[in-house]
Coordinates of C-alpha atoms in Angstrom, one line a residue:
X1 CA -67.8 -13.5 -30.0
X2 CA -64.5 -14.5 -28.2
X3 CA -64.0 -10.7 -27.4
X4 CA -67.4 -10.8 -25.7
X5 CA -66.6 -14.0 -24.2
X6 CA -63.0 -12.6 -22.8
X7 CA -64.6 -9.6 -21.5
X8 CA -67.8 -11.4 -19.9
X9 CA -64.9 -13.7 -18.0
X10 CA -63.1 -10.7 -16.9
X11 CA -66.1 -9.0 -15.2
X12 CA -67.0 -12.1 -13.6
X13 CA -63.4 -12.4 -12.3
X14 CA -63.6 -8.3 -11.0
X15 CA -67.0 -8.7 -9.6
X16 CA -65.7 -12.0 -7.9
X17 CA -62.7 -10.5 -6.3
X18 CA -64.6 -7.5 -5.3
X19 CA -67.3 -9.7 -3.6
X20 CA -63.7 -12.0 -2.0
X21 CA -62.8 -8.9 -0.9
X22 CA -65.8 -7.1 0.9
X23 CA -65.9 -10.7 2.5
X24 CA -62.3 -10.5 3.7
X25 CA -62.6 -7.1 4.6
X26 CA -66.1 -7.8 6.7
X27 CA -64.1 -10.6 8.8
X28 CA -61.3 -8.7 9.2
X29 CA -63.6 -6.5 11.2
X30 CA -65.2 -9.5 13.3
X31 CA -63.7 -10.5 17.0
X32 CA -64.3 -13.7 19.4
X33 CA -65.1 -12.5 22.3
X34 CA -65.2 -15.2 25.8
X35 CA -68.4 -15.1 26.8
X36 CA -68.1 -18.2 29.3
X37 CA -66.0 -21.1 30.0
X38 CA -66.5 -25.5 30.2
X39 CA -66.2 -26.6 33.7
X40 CA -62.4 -27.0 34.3
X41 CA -61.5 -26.2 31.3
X42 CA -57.8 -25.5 30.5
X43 CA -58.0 -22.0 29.2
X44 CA -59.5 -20.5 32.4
X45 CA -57.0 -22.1 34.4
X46 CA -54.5 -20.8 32.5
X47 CA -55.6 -17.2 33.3
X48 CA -57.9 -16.4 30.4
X49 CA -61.2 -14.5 31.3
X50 CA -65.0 -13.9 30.1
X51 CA -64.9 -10.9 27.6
X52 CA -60.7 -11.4 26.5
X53 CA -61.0 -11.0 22.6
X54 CA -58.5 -14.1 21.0
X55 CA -56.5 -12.8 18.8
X56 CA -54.2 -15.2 17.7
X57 CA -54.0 -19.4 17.3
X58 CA -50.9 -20.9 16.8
X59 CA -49.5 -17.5 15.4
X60 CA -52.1 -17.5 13.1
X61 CA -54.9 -14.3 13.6
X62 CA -58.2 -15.4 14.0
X63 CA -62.0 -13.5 13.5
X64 CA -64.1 -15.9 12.7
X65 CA -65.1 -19.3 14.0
X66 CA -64.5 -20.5 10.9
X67 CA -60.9 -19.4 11.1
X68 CA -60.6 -20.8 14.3
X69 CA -61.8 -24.2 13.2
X70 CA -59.2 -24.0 10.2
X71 CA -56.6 -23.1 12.7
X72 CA -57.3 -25.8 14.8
X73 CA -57.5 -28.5 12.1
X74 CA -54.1 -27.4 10.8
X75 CA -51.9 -28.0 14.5
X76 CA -49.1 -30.8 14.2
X77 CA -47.8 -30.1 17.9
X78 CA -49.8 -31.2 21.2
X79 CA -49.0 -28.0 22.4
X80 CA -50.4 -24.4 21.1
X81 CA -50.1 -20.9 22.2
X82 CA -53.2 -18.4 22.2
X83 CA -53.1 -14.8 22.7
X84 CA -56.0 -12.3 24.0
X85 CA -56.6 -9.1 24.2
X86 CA -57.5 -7.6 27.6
X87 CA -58.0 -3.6 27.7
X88 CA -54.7 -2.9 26.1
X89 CA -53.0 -5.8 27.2
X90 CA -52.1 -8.6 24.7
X91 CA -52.0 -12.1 26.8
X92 CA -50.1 -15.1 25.8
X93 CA -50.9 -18.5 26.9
X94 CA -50.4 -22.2 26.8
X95 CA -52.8 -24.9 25.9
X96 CA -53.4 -28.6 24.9
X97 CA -54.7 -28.6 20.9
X98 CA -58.1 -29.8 20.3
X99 CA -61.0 -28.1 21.7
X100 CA -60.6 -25.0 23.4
X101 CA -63.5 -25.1 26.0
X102 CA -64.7 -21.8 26.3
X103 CA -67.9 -20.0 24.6
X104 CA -66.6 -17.8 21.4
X105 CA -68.9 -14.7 20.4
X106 CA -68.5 -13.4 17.0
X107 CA -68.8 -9.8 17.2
X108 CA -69.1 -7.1 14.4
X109 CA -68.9 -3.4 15.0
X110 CA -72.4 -2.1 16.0
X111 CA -75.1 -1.0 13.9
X112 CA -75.3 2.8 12.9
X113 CA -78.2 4.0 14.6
X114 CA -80.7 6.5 12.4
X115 CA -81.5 9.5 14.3
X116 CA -85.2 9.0 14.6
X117 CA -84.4 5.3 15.9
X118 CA -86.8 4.2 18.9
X119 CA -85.0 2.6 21.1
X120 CA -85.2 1.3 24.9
X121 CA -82.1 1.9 26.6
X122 CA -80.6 -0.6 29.3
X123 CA -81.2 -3.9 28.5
X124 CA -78.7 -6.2 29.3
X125 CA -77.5 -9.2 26.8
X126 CA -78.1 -12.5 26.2
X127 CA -76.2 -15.6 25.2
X128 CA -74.8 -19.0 25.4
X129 CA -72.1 -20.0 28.1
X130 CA -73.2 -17.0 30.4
X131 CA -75.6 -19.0 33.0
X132 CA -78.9 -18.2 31.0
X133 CA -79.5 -21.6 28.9
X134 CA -83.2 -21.3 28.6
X135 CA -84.0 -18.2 26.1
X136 CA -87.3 -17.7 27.5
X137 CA -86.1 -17.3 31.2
X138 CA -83.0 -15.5 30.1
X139 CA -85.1 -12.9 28.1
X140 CA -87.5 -12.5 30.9
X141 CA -84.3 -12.0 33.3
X142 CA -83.6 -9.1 31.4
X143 CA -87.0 -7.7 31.5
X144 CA -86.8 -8.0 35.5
X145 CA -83.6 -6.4 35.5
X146 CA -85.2 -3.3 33.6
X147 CA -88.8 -3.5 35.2
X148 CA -89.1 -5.8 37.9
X149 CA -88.1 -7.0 41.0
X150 CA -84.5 -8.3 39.9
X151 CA -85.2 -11.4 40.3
X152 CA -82.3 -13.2 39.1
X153 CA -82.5 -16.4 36.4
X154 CA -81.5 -19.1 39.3
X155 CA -84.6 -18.3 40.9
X156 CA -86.8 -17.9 37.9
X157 CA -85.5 -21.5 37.2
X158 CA -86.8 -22.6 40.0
X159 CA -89.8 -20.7 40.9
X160 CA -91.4 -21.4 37.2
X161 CA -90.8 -25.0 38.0
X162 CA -88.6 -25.3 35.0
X163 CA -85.2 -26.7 37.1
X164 CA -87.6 -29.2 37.8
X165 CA -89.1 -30.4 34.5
X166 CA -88.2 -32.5 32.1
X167 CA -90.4 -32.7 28.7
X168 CA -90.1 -35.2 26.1
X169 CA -91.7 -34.8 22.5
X170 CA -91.5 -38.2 21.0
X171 CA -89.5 -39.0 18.3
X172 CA -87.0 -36.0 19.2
X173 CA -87.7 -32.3 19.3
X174 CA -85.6 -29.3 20.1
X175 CA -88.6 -27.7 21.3
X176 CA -89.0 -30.0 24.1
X177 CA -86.7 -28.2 26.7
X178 CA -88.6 -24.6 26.0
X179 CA -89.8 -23.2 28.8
X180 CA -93.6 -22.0 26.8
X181 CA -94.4 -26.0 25.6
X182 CA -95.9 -28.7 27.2
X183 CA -96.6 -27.0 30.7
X184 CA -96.5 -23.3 29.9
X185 CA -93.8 -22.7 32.9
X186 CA -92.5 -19.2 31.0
X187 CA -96.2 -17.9 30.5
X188 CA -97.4 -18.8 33.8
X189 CA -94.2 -17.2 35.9
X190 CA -94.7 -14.2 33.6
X191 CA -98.1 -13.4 35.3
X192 CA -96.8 -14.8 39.3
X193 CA -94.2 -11.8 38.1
X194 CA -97.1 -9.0 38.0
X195 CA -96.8 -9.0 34.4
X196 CA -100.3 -8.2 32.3
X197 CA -99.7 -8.9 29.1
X198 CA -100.8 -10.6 25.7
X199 CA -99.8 -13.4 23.3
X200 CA -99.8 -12.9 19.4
X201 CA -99.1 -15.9 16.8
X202 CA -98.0 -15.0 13.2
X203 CA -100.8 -16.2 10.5
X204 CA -99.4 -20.1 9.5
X205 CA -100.7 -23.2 8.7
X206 CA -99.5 -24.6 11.9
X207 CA -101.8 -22.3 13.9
X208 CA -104.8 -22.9 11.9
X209 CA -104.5 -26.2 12.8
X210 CA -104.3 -25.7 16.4
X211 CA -107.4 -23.1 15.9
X212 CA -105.2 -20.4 17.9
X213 CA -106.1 -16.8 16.7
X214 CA -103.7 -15.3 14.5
X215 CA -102.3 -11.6 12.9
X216 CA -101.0 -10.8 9.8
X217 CA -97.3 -9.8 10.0
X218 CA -98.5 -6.2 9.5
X219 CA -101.1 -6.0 12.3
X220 CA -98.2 -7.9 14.4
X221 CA -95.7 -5.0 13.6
X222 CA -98.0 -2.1 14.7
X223 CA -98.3 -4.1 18.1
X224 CA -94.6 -4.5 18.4
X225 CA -93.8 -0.5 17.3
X226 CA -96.8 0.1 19.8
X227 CA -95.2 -1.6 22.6
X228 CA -91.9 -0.1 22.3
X229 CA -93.2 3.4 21.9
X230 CA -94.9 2.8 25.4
X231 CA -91.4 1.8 26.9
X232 CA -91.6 -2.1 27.0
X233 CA -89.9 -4.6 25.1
X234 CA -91.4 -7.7 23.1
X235 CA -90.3 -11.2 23.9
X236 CA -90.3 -12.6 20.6
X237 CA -88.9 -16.1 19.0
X238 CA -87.0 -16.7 16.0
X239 CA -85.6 -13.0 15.8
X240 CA -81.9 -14.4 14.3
X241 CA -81.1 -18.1 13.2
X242 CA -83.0 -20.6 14.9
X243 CA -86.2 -20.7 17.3
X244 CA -84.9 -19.4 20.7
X245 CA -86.6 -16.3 22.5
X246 CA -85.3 -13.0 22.5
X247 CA -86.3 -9.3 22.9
X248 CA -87.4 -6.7 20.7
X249 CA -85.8 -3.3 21.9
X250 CA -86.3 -0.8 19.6
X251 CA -87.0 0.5 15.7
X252 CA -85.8 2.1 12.9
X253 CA -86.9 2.9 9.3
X254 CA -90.7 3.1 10.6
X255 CA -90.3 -0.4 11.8
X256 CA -88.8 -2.1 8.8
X257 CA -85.7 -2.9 10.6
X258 CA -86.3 -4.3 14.9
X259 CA -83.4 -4.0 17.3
X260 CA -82.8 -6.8 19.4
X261 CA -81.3 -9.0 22.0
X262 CA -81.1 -12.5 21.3
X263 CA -78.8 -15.7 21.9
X264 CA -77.0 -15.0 18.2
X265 CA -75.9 -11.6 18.5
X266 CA -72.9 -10.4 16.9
X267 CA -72.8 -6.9 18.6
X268 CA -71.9 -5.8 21.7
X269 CA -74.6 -3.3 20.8
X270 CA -78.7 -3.9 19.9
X271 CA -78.7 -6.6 17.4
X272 CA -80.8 -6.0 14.1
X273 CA -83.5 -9.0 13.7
X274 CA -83.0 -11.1 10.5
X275 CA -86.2 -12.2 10.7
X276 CA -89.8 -12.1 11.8
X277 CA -91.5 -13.0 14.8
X278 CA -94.1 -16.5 15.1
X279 CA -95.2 -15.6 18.2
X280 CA -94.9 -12.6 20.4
X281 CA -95.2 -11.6 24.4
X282 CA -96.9 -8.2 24.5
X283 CA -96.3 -6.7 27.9
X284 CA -99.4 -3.9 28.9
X285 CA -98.6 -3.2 32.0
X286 CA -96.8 -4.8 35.7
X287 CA -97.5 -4.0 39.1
X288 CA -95.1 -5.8 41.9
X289 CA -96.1 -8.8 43.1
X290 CA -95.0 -10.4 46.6
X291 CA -92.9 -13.5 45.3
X292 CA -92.5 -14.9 48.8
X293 CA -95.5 -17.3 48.3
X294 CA -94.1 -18.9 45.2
X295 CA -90.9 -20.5 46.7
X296 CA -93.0 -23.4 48.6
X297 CA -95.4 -23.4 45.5
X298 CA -92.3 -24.3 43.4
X299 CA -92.6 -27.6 45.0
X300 CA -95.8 -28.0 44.2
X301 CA -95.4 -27.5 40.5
X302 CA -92.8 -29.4 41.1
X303 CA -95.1 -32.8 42.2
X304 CA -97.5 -32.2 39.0
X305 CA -94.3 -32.5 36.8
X306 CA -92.8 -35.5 37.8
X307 CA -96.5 -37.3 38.0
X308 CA -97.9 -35.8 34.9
X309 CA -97.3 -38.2 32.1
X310 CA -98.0 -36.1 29.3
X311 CA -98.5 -32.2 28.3
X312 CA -100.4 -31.8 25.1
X313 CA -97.8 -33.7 22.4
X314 CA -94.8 -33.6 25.4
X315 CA -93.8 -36.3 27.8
X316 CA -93.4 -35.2 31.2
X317 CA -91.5 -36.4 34.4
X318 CA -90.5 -40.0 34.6
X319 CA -92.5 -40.9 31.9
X320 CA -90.5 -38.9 30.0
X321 CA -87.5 -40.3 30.8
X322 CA -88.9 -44.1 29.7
X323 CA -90.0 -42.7 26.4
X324 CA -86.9 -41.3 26.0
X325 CA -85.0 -44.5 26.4
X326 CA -87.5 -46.2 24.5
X327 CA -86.5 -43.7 21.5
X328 CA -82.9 -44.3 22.0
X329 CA -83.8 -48.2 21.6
X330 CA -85.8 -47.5 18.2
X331 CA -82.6 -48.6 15.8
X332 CA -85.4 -48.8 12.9
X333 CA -85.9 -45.3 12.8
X334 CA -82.5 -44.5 12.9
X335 CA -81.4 -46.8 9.9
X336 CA -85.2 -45.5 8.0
X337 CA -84.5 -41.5 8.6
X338 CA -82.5 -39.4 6.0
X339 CA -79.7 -37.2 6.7
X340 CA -81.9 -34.2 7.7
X341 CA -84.1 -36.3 9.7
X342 CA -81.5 -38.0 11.1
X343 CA -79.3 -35.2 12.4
X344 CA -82.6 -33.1 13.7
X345 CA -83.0 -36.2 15.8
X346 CA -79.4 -35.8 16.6
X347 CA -79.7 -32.1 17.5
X348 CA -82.5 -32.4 20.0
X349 CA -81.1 -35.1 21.4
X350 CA -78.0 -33.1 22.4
X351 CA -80.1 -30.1 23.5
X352 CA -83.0 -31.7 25.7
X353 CA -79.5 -33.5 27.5
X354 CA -77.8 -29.8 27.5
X355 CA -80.5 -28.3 29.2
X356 CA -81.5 -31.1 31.7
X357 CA -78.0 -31.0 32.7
X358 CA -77.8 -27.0 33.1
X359 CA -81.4 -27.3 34.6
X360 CA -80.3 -29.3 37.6
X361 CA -77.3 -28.0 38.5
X362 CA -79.0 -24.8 39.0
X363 CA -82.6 -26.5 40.6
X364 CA -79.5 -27.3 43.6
X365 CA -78.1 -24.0 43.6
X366 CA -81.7 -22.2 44.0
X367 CA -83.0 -25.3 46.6
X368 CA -80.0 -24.6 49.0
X369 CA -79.5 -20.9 48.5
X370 CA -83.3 -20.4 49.6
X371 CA -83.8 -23.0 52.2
X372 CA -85.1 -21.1 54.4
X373 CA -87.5 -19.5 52.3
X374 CA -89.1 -22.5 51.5
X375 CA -90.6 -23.1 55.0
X376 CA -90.4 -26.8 54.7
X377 CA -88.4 -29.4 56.1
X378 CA -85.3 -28.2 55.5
X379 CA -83.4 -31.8 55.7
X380 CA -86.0 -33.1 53.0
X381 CA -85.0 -29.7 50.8
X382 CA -81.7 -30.6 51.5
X383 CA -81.6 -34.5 50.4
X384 CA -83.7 -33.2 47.3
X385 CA -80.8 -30.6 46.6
X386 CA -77.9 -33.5 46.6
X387 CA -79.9 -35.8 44.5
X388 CA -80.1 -32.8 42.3
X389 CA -76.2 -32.7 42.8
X390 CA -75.5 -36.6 42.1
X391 CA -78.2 -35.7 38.9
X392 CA -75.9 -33.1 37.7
X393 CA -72.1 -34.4 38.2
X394 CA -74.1 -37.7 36.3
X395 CA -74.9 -35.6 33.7
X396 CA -71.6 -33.7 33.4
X397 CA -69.7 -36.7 33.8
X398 CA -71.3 -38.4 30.1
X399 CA -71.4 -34.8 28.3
X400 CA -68.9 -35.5 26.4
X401 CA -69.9 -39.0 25.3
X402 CA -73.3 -37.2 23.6
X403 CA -72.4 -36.3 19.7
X404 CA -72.8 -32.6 19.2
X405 CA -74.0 -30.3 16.1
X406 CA -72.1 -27.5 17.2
X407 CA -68.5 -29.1 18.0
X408 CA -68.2 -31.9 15.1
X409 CA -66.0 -34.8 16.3
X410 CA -65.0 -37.5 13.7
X411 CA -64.3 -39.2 16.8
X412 CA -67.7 -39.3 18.0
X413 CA -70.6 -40.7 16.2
X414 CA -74.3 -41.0 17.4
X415 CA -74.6 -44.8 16.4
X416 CA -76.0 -48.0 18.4
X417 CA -73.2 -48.0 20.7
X418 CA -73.2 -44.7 21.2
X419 CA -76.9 -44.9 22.2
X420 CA -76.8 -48.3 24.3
X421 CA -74.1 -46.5 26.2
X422 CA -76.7 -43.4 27.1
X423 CA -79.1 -45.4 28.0
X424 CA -77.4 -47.0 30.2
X425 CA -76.7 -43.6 31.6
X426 CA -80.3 -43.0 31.9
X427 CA -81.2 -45.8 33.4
X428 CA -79.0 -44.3 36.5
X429 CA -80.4 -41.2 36.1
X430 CA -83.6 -42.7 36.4
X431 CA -83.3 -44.2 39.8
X432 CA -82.2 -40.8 41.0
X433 CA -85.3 -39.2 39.3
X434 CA -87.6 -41.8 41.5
X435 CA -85.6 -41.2 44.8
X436 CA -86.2 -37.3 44.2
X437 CA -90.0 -38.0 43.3
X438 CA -89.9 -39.5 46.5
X439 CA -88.9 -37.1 48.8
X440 CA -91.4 -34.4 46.5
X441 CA -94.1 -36.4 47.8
X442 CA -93.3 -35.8 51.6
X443 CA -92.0 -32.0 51.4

């Protein structure tokens, strides 16, 4: 019995160190690549760049973010050097400890490719830190890049209406800054695009509920293979990690494994999805549209948002702003909600103040770099454009008060002071919102 005991323990121990090691050998393999920067951060003034590959962290090699949190953690000087890789080119530099400030994608070699693989070729990448925040609008980016007029994410921001929404779903909700809830801005811009196309939802209790029509995963599949063999990708959600958009580009294994491009991706190559699609954008066929019209209609979508209270379970406008402080203000669901409840409430939080934030800085951009495609009063468009401005440095200015889920900060915890103090930020964002409702009503 002892022998078998001895021997069990020994096979445990082999297939534990074999399992250590495939790990170790798998993130030996990995690279952070810059894929964007924080505004004035350190690092890029320094001379790093978007797409260096960090090598090193205090002398210590890094592939993972893991490593690089370790790293991190373990610095006793105020003072650390970093090195990237540029083309051949190893680059030394200087920085404060602490955070970094730049977006860090953790890239794997590419996926083999069989050699009856369907696949579309040329469609750009998507991700975090490289000026496309909203998954929807970044996916569909790409899809005018490929099929469309080119029309670039600044002005599909803006034309959509999305720069100038805000949604609220009460009691927090991540979903409440995608551009496809509340008011459909993703679905309707899709069709002002020359887009026809169709919408399938996943079989789930969820849908029933909402009596949408539904398809089995494999009547969904056969759509998507369909699709692709035509030549057009699938905007899909939930393709890798969470519930952001991305797009289906290809096939292998008679449809058992989907190439993608999502906000997750660890390959400079097509992406495999880890999992399947809820819902999915079907496109059939687009014919070019004349855009021209929609830049003065922006405004008007514009006016419905900020006087719209609600959109089906969303807050919308400046209503949405008062129920958001009113949340804030609701210590007895803080102290009542668990740990998971608690840090969902957390997350969205932190996300619906992201992407306002990223919204209006780029609702100014697209106001004053098409002023004179508006065909309004262009000293209204203007004034709207630097309340926009005042919105954004507002924003940027409290960023780093708001506890994050992705950058943990012992430092910085999402309590009753921490809320008091952003609403108190809100408040002031609030007045701006009413002074740019304002001027909305006269353009």
């Amino acid at each position: 019995m002892k022998k078998i005991i001895i021997i069990f323990s020994l096979t445990v121990m082999l297939i534990t160190s074999l399992l250590v090691a495939e790990q170790t050998e798998k993130e030996s393999l990995m690279k952070l690549k810059i894929t964007g920067f924080n505004e004035g951060t350190a690092i890029e003034k320094a001379g790093a760049k978007i797409s260096d590959i960090l090598l090193t962290y205090d002398g210590k090699p890094v592939h993972t973010l893991k490593q690089l949190a370790e790293c991190k953690e373990a610095v006793k000087t105020d003072e650390v050097e970093v090195t990237f890789l540029r083309g051949q080119a190893v680059i030394p530099i200087k920085i404060p400890k602490g955070q970094i400030g730049v977006y860090l994608q953790e890239l794997i070699p590419d996926h083999k490719m069989d050699d009856n693989a369907v696949v579309i070729d040329g469609i750009g990448k998507l991700g975090w830190g490289i000026g496309m925040e909203n998954s929807f609008l970044g996916a569909l980016t790409l899809i005018e890049e490929k099929f469309g007029q080119k029309t670039s994410y600044e002005d599909l921001v803006g034309l959509s209406g999305y720069g100038f929404r805000l949604h609220f779903f009460d009691g927090f909700c991540p979903s409440s800054p995608d551009a496809t809830c509340g008011k459909n801005v993703g679905e309707d811009i899709l069709k002002k695009l020359g887009y026809d196309f169709d919408v399938y939802h996943l079989q789930s209790d969820e849908f029933i509920e909402k009596d949408i029509e539904m398809r089995s995963e494999e009547e969904m599949r056969k759509i998507i293979l369909k699709s692709i063999d035509k030549g057009f990708p699938v905007i899909a959600i939930d393709l890798i990690e969470v519930p952001e958009w991305g797009l289906i580009t290809g096939y292998q294994k008679d449809g058992k494994e989907l190439f993608c491009r999502t906000y997750f991706d660890k390959t400079d190559g097509y992406e495999i999805a880890r999992k399947f699609p809820w819902i999915i954008f079907v496109i059939k066929d687009h014919k070019k549209a004349n855009i021209s019209p929609l830049y003065a209609e922006s405004f008007e979508i514009a006016n419905e948002l900020y006087n719209t209270e609600k959109y089906d379970e969303y807050f919308s406008g400046i209503k949405a702003i008062e129920e958001w402080i009113i949340d804030l203000k609701d210590e007895k669901s803080y102290k009542e909600a668990d740990k998971k409840v608690f840090d969902e409430m957390k997350l969205a939080n932190w996300w619906i103040y992201y992407s306002l934030m990223e919204a209006r800085s780029i609702t100014k951009e697209y106001l004053l770099n098409n002023i004179e495609k508006f065909k309004k009063d262009k000293d209204l468009v203007t004034e709207l454009a630097e309340i926009y401005n005042d919105e954004a440095e507002l924003l940027y200015k409290h960023f780093q008060e708001i506890p994050s889920p992705h950058v943990p900060n012992p430092d910085l915890i999402w309590d009753q002071e921490n809320r008091e103090k952003q609403i108190q930020m809100l408040n002031e964002f609030l007045e701006l919102e009413k002074e740019a409702n304002e001027i909305l009503k006269k353009i």
